[in-house]
XYZ file of N, CA, C and O in Angstrom:
656
model
N 0.846 -1.186 0.000
C 0.000 0.000 0.000
C 0.885 1.241 0.000
O 1.828 1.327 0.754
N 0.555 2.192 -0.845
C 1.338 3.403 -1.000
C 1.049 4.395 0.123
O -0.075 4.495 0.615
N 2.072 5.128 0.520
C 1.904 6.180 1.524
C 1.693 7.537 0.874
O 1.639 8.548 1.551
N 1.619 7.575 -0.469
C 1.416 8.836 -1.168
C 0.006 9.354 -0.946
O -0.940 8.586 -0.825
N -0.093 10.676 -0.914
C -1.389 11.321 -0.754
C -2.199 11.176 -2.042
O -1.676 11.352 -3.126
N -3.470 10.859 -1.892
C -4.335 10.697 -3.065
C -5.570 11.571 -2.890
O -6.501 11.195 -2.191
N -5.568 12.771 -3.500
C -6.709 13.668 -3.404
C -7.887 13.142 -4.212
O -7.714 12.528 -5.261
N -9.048 13.409 -3.721
C -10.253 13.076 -4.452
C -10.270 13.886 -5.744
O -9.979 15.075 -5.739
N -10.603 13.257 -6.854
C -10.597 13.945 -8.146
C -11.963 14.553 -8.455
O -12.346 14.665 -9.601
N -12.696 14.924 -7.442
C -14.010 15.510 -7.622
C -13.858 16.970 -8.029
O -13.148 17.739 -7.402
N -14.557 17.353 -9.095
C -14.477 18.717 -9.618
C -15.639 19.559 -9.104
O -16.760 19.078 -8.949
N -15.371 20.833 -8.883
C -16.352 21.778 -8.357
C -17.608 21.821 -9.225
O -18.729 21.814 -8.719
N -17.429 21.849 -10.542
C -18.564 21.956 -11.451
C -19.555 20.820 -11.328
O -20.730 20.979 -11.655
N -19.099 19.684 -10.850
C -19.986 18.523 -10.712
C -21.018 18.709 -9.599
O -22.113 18.161 -9.668
N -20.663 19.480 -8.585
C -21.586 19.628 -7.458
C -22.111 21.052 -7.273
O -22.965 21.286 -6.432
N -21.614 21.994 -8.073
C -22.076 23.383 -7.958
C -23.525 23.500 -8.413
O -23.971 22.795 -9.308
N -24.238 24.407 -7.774
C -25.607 24.714 -8.204
C -25.536 25.550 -9.478
O -24.761 26.495 -9.567
N -26.370 25.198 -10.425
C -26.374 25.917 -11.705
C -27.363 27.081 -11.704
O -27.270 27.980 -12.516
N -28.310 27.059 -10.786
C -29.362 28.080 -10.729
C -28.898 29.295 -9.917
O -29.318 29.519 -8.808
N -28.032 30.082 -10.534
C -27.468 31.258 -9.882
C -28.462 32.412 -9.961
O -29.010 32.699 -11.018
N -28.673 33.060 -8.846
C -29.552 34.228 -8.793
C -28.645 35.458 -8.779
O -27.728 35.554 -7.967
N -28.915 36.389 -9.683
C -28.059 37.573 -9.757
C -28.897 38.849 -9.769
O -30.086 38.833 -10.108
N -28.239 39.933 -9.376
C -28.818 41.275 -9.402
C -27.729 42.212 -9.910
O -26.578 41.809 -10.063
N -28.090 43.462 -10.129
C -27.089 44.472 -10.476
C -26.776 45.284 -9.225
O -27.534 45.258 -8.246
N -25.691 46.025 -9.269
C -25.277 46.781 -8.086
C -26.257 47.883 -7.707
O -26.263 48.337 -6.561
N -27.114 48.310 -8.636
C -28.081 49.366 -8.307
C -29.432 48.818 -7.841
O -30.361 49.580 -7.575
N -29.544 47.509 -7.677
C -30.770 46.904 -7.142
C -30.899 47.296 -5.671
O -29.926 47.210 -4.913
N -32.082 47.738 -5.244
C -32.256 48.138 -3.847
C -32.144 46.928 -2.926
O -32.447 45.804 -3.319
N -31.724 47.178 -1.688
C -31.593 46.064 -0.744
C -32.945 45.425 -0.468
O -33.025 44.225 -0.214
N -34.012 46.207 -0.543
C -35.348 45.636 -0.383
C -35.640 44.622 -1.473
O -36.162 43.529 -1.208
N -35.285 44.962 -2.716
C -35.484 44.028 -3.828
C -34.546 42.829 -3.722
O -34.919 41.705 -4.064
N -33.328 43.069 -3.245
C -32.389 41.960 -3.041
C -32.969 40.982 -2.021
O -33.008 39.768 -2.256
N -33.430 41.512 -0.890
C -33.993 40.657 0.157
C -35.225 39.915 -0.341
O -35.406 38.724 -0.064
N -36.074 40.591 -1.097
C -37.282 39.944 -1.627
C -36.908 38.828 -2.604
O -37.508 37.755 -2.594
N -35.928 39.083 -3.443
C -35.457 38.068 -4.384
C -34.928 36.856 -3.629
O -35.239 35.710 -3.972
N -34.137 37.110 -2.593
C -33.593 36.005 -1.802
C -34.717 35.207 -1.146
O -34.674 33.969 -1.121
N -35.722 35.893 -0.654
C -36.862 35.206 -0.033
C -37.663 34.422 -1.067
O -38.007 33.256 -0.845
N -37.942 35.053 -2.209
C -38.723 34.393 -3.263
C -38.027 33.150 -3.807
O -38.668 32.145 -4.106
N -36.710 33.226 -3.939
C -35.938 32.119 -4.518
C -35.404 31.161 -3.459
O -34.770 30.164 -3.778
N -35.634 31.492 -2.182
C -35.190 30.667 -1.062
C -33.680 30.419 -1.111
O -33.207 29.280 -1.043
N -32.925 31.511 -1.262
C -31.465 31.438 -1.297
C -30.876 32.378 -0.251
O -31.531 33.309 0.190
N -29.635 32.138 0.106
C -28.957 32.965 1.089
C -27.970 33.936 0.484
O -27.228 34.594 1.204
N -27.966 34.011 -0.859
C -27.027 34.914 -1.512
C -27.507 35.242 -2.909
O -28.298 34.513 -3.498
N -27.012 36.357 -3.428
C -27.179 36.718 -4.839
C -25.834 37.216 -5.330
O -25.072 37.839 -4.585
N -25.548 36.904 -6.582
C -24.321 37.388 -7.197
C -24.630 38.741 -7.822
O -25.667 38.920 -8.452
N -23.735 39.700 -7.642
C -23.912 41.027 -8.219
C -23.098 41.089 -9.507
O -21.881 40.902 -9.488
N -23.816 41.315 -10.610
C -23.191 41.331 -11.929
C -23.498 42.656 -12.618
O -24.655 43.044 -12.731
N -22.455 43.338 -13.043
C -22.575 44.565 -13.833
C -21.772 44.378 -15.112
O -20.621 43.918 -15.057
N -22.365 44.711 -16.238
C -21.684 44.590 -17.538
C -21.086 43.201 -17.731
O -19.929 43.054 -18.122
N -21.879 42.178 -17.410
C -21.476 40.778 -17.570
C -20.252 40.389 -16.749
O -19.562 39.427 -17.072
N -19.966 41.118 -15.691
C -18.815 40.818 -14.838
C -19.265 40.701 -13.384
O -20.058 41.512 -12.902
N -18.754 39.696 -12.686
C -19.041 39.543 -11.262
C -18.318 40.651 -10.512
O -17.092 40.752 -10.572
N -19.093 41.490 -9.839
C -18.497 42.584 -9.072
C -18.685 42.420 -7.576
O -18.061 43.120 -6.794
N -19.566 41.478 -7.186
C -19.789 41.292 -5.768
C -20.733 40.146 -5.484
O -21.266 39.493 -6.390
N -20.939 39.927 -4.202
C -21.909 38.949 -3.719
C -22.580 39.560 -2.496
O -21.929 40.246 -1.699
N -23.890 39.378 -2.407
C -24.637 39.825 -1.233
C -25.189 38.574 -0.566
O -25.873 37.774 -1.200
N -24.880 38.417 0.708
C -25.386 37.288 1.473
C -26.411 37.786 2.488
O -26.493 38.991 2.769
N -27.166 36.856 3.019
C -28.120 37.228 4.059
C -27.392 37.863 5.250
O -27.890 38.787 5.880
N -26.171 37.420 5.499
C -25.374 38.009 6.576
C -25.010 39.456 6.254
O -25.060 40.321 7.127
N -24.635 39.722 4.991
C -24.328 41.102 4.590
C -25.508 42.024 4.870
O -25.340 43.128 5.392
N -26.706 41.576 4.498
C -27.901 42.398 4.731
C -28.101 42.650 6.218
O -28.358 43.787 6.635
N -27.976 41.606 7.011
C -28.175 41.738 8.453
C -27.172 42.710 9.063
O -27.559 43.623 9.802
N -25.910 42.531 8.757
C -24.869 43.390 9.328
C -25.060 44.848 8.908
O -24.988 45.761 9.726
N -25.342 45.065 7.623
C -25.467 46.441 7.134
C -26.733 47.135 7.624
O -26.724 48.347 7.825
N -27.797 46.407 7.788
C -29.061 47.048 8.150
C -29.346 47.086 9.647
O -30.099 47.943 10.107
N -28.755 46.177 10.401
C -29.111 46.097 11.815
C -28.017 46.523 12.778
O -28.181 46.410 13.985
N -26.907 47.005 12.262
C -25.841 47.484 13.143
C -25.465 48.908 12.758
O -25.804 49.393 11.686
N -24.738 49.553 13.636
C -24.258 50.912 13.362
C -22.920 50.893 12.630
O -22.405 51.938 12.250
N -22.371 49.700 12.423
C -21.041 49.565 11.831
C -20.916 50.274 10.487
O -19.877 50.807 10.153
N -21.980 50.311 9.705
C -21.927 50.916 8.375
C -22.763 52.185 8.264
O -23.071 52.627 7.161
N -23.155 52.757 9.394
C -23.864 54.025 9.377
C -25.361 53.916 9.142
O -26.038 54.919 9.007
N -25.875 52.704 9.065
C -27.313 52.510 8.909
C -27.770 51.508 9.952
O -27.164 50.464 10.116
N -28.823 51.851 10.666
C -29.386 50.925 11.638
C -30.895 51.122 11.619
O -31.410 52.048 12.228
N -31.594 50.258 10.906
C -33.036 50.424 10.785
C -33.748 50.220 12.112
O -34.870 50.681 12.287
N -33.086 49.576 13.072
C -33.693 49.406 14.388
C -33.755 50.725 15.143
O -34.604 50.903 16.007
N -32.876 51.666 14.814
C -32.889 52.970 15.482
C -33.686 53.998 14.678
O -33.597 55.187 14.923
N -34.452 53.519 13.705
C -35.331 54.401 12.958
C -34.751 54.941 11.670
O -35.435 55.658 10.940
N -33.503 54.618 11.365
C -32.927 55.075 10.107
C -33.497 54.250 8.965
O -33.783 53.075 9.120
N -33.637 54.857 7.823
C -34.174 54.152 6.669
C -33.050 53.569 5.837
O -32.073 54.245 5.547
N -33.230 52.326 5.439
C -32.278 51.700 4.542
C -32.821 51.629 3.136
O -32.272 50.936 2.280
N -33.904 52.368 2.885
C -34.601 52.284 1.596
C -33.739 52.697 0.415
O -33.938 52.211 -0.694
N -32.771 53.572 0.641
C -31.959 54.034 -0.478
C -30.680 53.217 -0.671
O -29.900 53.485 -1.573
N -30.480 52.209 0.177
C -29.301 51.360 0.028
C -29.471 50.411 -1.156
O -30.571 49.941 -1.439
N -28.372 50.128 -1.808
C -28.391 49.223 -2.962
C -27.481 48.019 -2.701
O -26.710 48.008 -1.730
N -27.560 47.057 -3.604
C -26.683 45.891 -3.514
C -25.223 46.340 -3.490
O -24.404 45.772 -2.757
N -24.902 47.356 -4.279
C -23.537 47.876 -4.310
C -23.070 48.417 -2.973
O -21.870 48.420 -2.681
N -24.002 48.892 -2.146
C -23.652 49.427 -0.826
C -23.354 48.333 0.193
O -22.597 48.561 1.137
N -23.966 47.173 0.032
C -23.852 46.138 1.064
C -23.076 44.904 0.615
O -22.757 44.042 1.425
N -22.740 44.827 -0.652
C -22.097 43.618 -1.179
C -20.647 43.487 -0.716
O -20.002 44.468 -0.360
N -20.188 42.264 -0.754
C -18.765 41.991 -0.615
C -18.198 42.149 -2.018
O -18.584 41.411 -2.933
N -17.323 43.138 -2.182
C -16.779 43.434 -3.508
C -15.721 42.419 -3.914
O -15.060 41.829 -3.065
N -15.596 42.246 -5.231
C -14.566 41.394 -5.811
C -14.484 40.046 -5.086
O -13.446 39.700 -4.521
N -15.574 39.296 -5.105
C -15.586 38.041 -4.339
C -14.650 37.000 -4.924
O -14.339 37.006 -6.117
N -14.215 36.122 -4.070
C -13.431 34.974 -4.491
C -14.277 34.155 -5.451
O -15.474 33.948 -5.213
N -13.697 33.738 -6.558
C -14.396 32.862 -7.509
C -13.522 31.631 -7.738
O -12.341 31.613 -7.383
N -14.116 30.609 -8.341
C -13.378 29.386 -8.640
C -13.878 28.835 -9.967
O -15.033 29.037 -10.333
N -13.006 28.143 -10.683
C -13.378 27.540 -11.964
C -14.041 26.193 -11.731
O -13.742 25.499 -10.761
N -14.916 25.815 -12.646
C -15.660 24.561 -12.494
C -14.751 23.342 -12.530
O -15.087 22.309 -11.956
N -13.590 23.431 -13.164
C -12.674 22.294 -13.240
C -11.754 22.172 -12.026
O -10.983 21.217 -11.921
N -11.841 23.117 -11.092
C -11.021 23.038 -9.881
C -11.452 21.833 -9.055
O -12.626 21.445 -9.052
N -10.500 21.246 -8.372
C -10.785 20.084 -7.518
C -11.299 20.548 -6.157
O -10.950 21.624 -5.683
N -12.100 19.710 -5.541
C -12.715 20.044 -4.257
C -11.682 20.365 -3.169
O -11.890 21.308 -2.404
N -10.564 19.649 -3.050
C -9.595 20.050 -2.022
C -9.115 21.500 -2.191
O -8.918 22.211 -1.205
N -8.955 21.947 -3.436
C -8.567 23.344 -3.687
C -9.682 24.284 -3.224
O -9.436 25.330 -2.616
N -10.937 23.922 -3.518
C -12.083 24.713 -3.072
C -12.081 24.852 -1.556
O -12.234 25.951 -1.025
N -11.909 23.740 -0.861
C -11.904 23.768 0.606
C -10.778 24.648 1.139
O -10.962 25.400 2.089
N -9.617 24.561 0.512
C -8.484 25.402 0.915
C -8.847 26.880 0.763
O -8.627 27.682 1.683
N -9.402 27.252 -0.397
C -9.761 28.653 -0.635
C -10.861 29.122 0.312
O -10.799 30.257 0.802
N -11.856 28.289 0.546
C -12.922 28.662 1.479
C -12.352 28.914 2.869
O -12.714 29.880 3.533
N -11.457 28.043 3.295
C -10.852 28.177 4.607
C -9.985 29.429 4.691
O -10.095 30.200 5.650
N -9.143 29.649 3.703
C -8.247 30.808 3.702
C -9.019 32.125 3.694
O -8.623 33.081 4.349
N -10.115 32.180 2.930
C -10.882 33.418 2.792
C -12.017 33.534 3.808
O -12.691 34.557 3.869
N -12.231 32.485 4.598
C -13.334 32.446 5.575
C -14.672 32.762 4.917
O -15.427 33.616 5.375
N -14.947 32.068 3.809
C -16.223 32.243 3.113
C -16.941 30.905 3.012
O -16.326 29.843 3.087
N -18.254 30.977 2.844
C -19.081 29.776 2.734
C -19.729 29.635 1.363
O -20.371 28.652 1.080
N -19.562 30.657 0.519
C -20.173 30.649 -0.820
C -19.175 31.209 -1.816
O -18.584 32.262 -1.577
N -19.037 30.508 -2.950
C -18.108 30.978 -3.976
C -18.754 30.826 -5.346
O -19.169 29.721 -5.726
N -18.836 31.928 -6.097
C -19.327 31.821 -7.472
C -18.367 30.975 -8.317
O -17.145 31.066 -8.173
N -18.937 30.157 -9.196
C -18.151 29.338 -10.114
C -18.148 30.074 -11.448
O -19.208 30.350 -12.016
N -16.951 30.399 -11.931
C -16.809 31.228 -13.126
C -15.875 30.544 -14.112
O -14.781 30.128 -13.750
N -16.343 30.403 -15.347
C -15.510 29.886 -16.432
C -15.444 30.918 -17.541
O -16.488 31.400 -17.998
N -14.240 31.273 -17.941
C -14.011 32.243 -19.012
C -14.786 33.539 -18.782
O -15.376 34.118 -19.700
N -14.825 33.977 -17.525
C -15.480 35.224 -17.182
C -16.986 35.148 -16.983
O -17.608 36.128 -16.604
N -17.590 33.988 -17.243
C -19.043 33.830 -17.106
C -19.388 33.012 -15.866
O -18.769 31.974 -15.606
N -20.395 33.471 -15.130
C -20.859 32.725 -13.967
C -21.615 31.489 -14.463
O -22.565 31.601 -15.229
N -21.152 30.324 -14.028
C -21.786 29.072 -14.442
C -22.405 28.328 -13.267
O -23.032 27.283 -13.446
N -22.228 28.858 -12.061
C -22.802 28.210 -10.891
C -22.357 28.888 -9.623
O -21.677 29.920 -9.639
N -22.754 28.292 -8.522
C -22.292 28.734 -7.207
C -22.139 27.489 -6.348
O -22.925 26.541 -6.459
N -21.109 27.492 -5.544
C -20.876 26.366 -4.641
C -20.898 26.900 -3.215
O -20.286 27.922 -2.919
N -21.662 26.226 -2.375
C -21.735 26.640 -0.976
C -21.158 25.538 -0.102
O -21.118 24.363 -0.491
N -20.709 25.930 1.057
C -20.167 24.960 1.998
C -21.235 23.919 2.355
O -20.945 22.732 2.449
N -22.482 24.369 2.508
C -23.567 23.442 2.829
C -23.776 22.414 1.719
O -23.979 21.225 1.994
N -23.721 22.851 0.462
C -23.844 21.919 -0.662
C -22.736 20.877 -0.616
O -22.956 19.690 -0.862
N -21.547 21.331 -0.317
C -20.393 20.448 -0.246
C -20.549 19.422 0.873
O -20.288 18.229 0.677
N -21.005 19.858 2.035
C -21.207 18.942 3.163
C -22.251 17.887 2.812
O -22.055 16.690 3.060
N -23.356 18.296 2.208
C -24.404 17.345 1.819
C -23.852 16.335 0.818
O -24.085 15.129 0.930
N -23.095 16.825 -0.166
C -22.531 15.918 -1.171
C -21.561 14.924 -0.531
O -21.624 13.720 -0.793
N -20.660 15.426 0.301
C -19.673 14.546 0.917
C -20.320 13.571 1.903
O -19.865 12.434 2.033
N -21.394 13.980 2.566
C -22.115 13.058 3.444
C -22.722 11.926 2.633
O -22.688 10.756 3.045
N -23.264 12.256 1.474
C -23.809 11.217 0.595
C -22.728 10.265 0.120
O -22.925 9.050 0.069
N -21.571 10.816 -0.233
C -20.441 9.981 -0.654
C -19.998 9.079 0.492
O -19.696 7.900 0.286
N -19.950 9.613 1.709
C -19.555 8.815 2.872
C -20.536 7.678 3.123
O -20.134 6.556 3.439
N -21.823 7.954 2.970
C -22.839 6.910 3.153
C -22.660 5.820 2.103
O -22.799 4.624 2.399
N -22.335 6.212 0.874
C -22.114 5.246 -0.199
C -20.905 4.359 0.121
O -20.955 3.133 -0.029
N -19.814 4.980 0.566
C -18.612 4.212 0.921
C -18.913 3.270 2.075
O -18.505 2.097 2.052
N -19.650 3.744 3.062
C -19.986 2.889 4.209
C -20.813 1.680 3.768
O -20.577 0.558 4.229
N -21.757 1.901 2.867
C -22.573 0.787 2.365
C -21.711 -0.212 1.607
O -21.897 -1.434 1.733
N -20.772 0.279 0.819
C -19.871 -0.607 0.076
C -19.003 -1.417 1.029
O -18.792 -2.621 0.827
N -18.488 -0.787 2.071
C -17.666 -1.494 3.052
C -18.476 -2.546 3.802
O -17.992 -3.643 4.059
N -19.708 -2.204 4.134
C -20.573 -3.167 4.820
C -20.850 -4.367 3.923
O -20.806 -5.516 4.366
N -21.107 -4.113 2.659
C -21.349 -5.192 1.703
C -20.113 -6.072 1.562
O -20.205 -7.303 1.529
N -18.946 -5.444 1.490
C -17.695 -6.189 1.389
C -17.460 -7.029 2.642
O -17.047 -8.195 2.559
N -17.751 -6.466 3.802
C -17.588 -7.204 5.055
C -18.506 -8.422 5.088
O -18.119 -9.496 5.554
N -19.724 -8.275 4.576
C -20.659 -9.409 4.520
C -20.116 -10.527 3.634
O -20.205 -11.705 3.963
N -19.537 -10.153 2.488
C -18.964 -11.132 1.569
C -17.784 -11.845 2.227
O -17.676 -13.071 2.181
N -16.914 -11.082 2.845
C -15.736 -11.671 3.509
C -16.181 -12.612 4.625
O -15.661 -13.711 4.774
N -17.163 -12.177 5.399
C -17.671 -12.997 6.505
C -18.288 -14.293 5.972
O -18.076 -15.375 6.527
N -19.043 -14.224 4.877
C -19.689 -15.404 4.291
C -18.670 -16.384 3.730
O -18.894 -17.599 3.735
N -17.541 -15.873 3.235
C -16.522 -16.739 2.651
C -15.528 -17.249 3.676
O -14.716 -18.112 3.377
N -15.569 -16.726 4.875
C -14.617 -17.114 5.908
C -14.866 -18.554 6.353
O -16.011 -18.951 6.598
N -13.789 -19.351 6.498
C -13.976 -20.739 6.921
C -14.518 -20.849 8.344
O -15.111 -21.855 8.698
N -14.349 -19.833 9.150
C -14.845 -19.903 10.521
C -16.307 -19.512 10.641
O -16.887 -19.584 11.697
N -16.915 -19.065 9.516
C -18.306 -18.627 9.584
C -19.288 -19.791 9.445
O -20.484 -19.596 9.524
N -18.805 -21.004 9.218
C -19.689 -22.162 9.050
C -20.127 -22.731 10.330
O -19.814 -22.948 11.287
């Protein structure tokens, strides 16, 4: 048995969500929030002139609208009605190519402390990958491996001379 490291050859594009929800930077935060609610997503990609310029997450909305950190606090009676996606987005978000391997994705997510990364090929958004999607996928893979090992153990046990 080799002691060499063997990374999983799973590619990001295989598990990324293809149904990307996007807005422009001048979309109001009210419309951004409504879109997120209507589509049942926790993020929208901000695209201007066919280029990814940012990402708005549910956390971005919460931090910008409910704290004084950014000069707006709707809880203290200030209006956030004039805020746009461009005001609350994380600018120049980390992106990854669909052919990147999952270990590279995990490394980038960890280094950047992010849970969502737009998948971009040749400058075009082709999907989004979230940490939650990755966990669900890997849990399914783990269940599959466990079932295979259990099946193999049953075969070995049935063929064992001591099992008679």
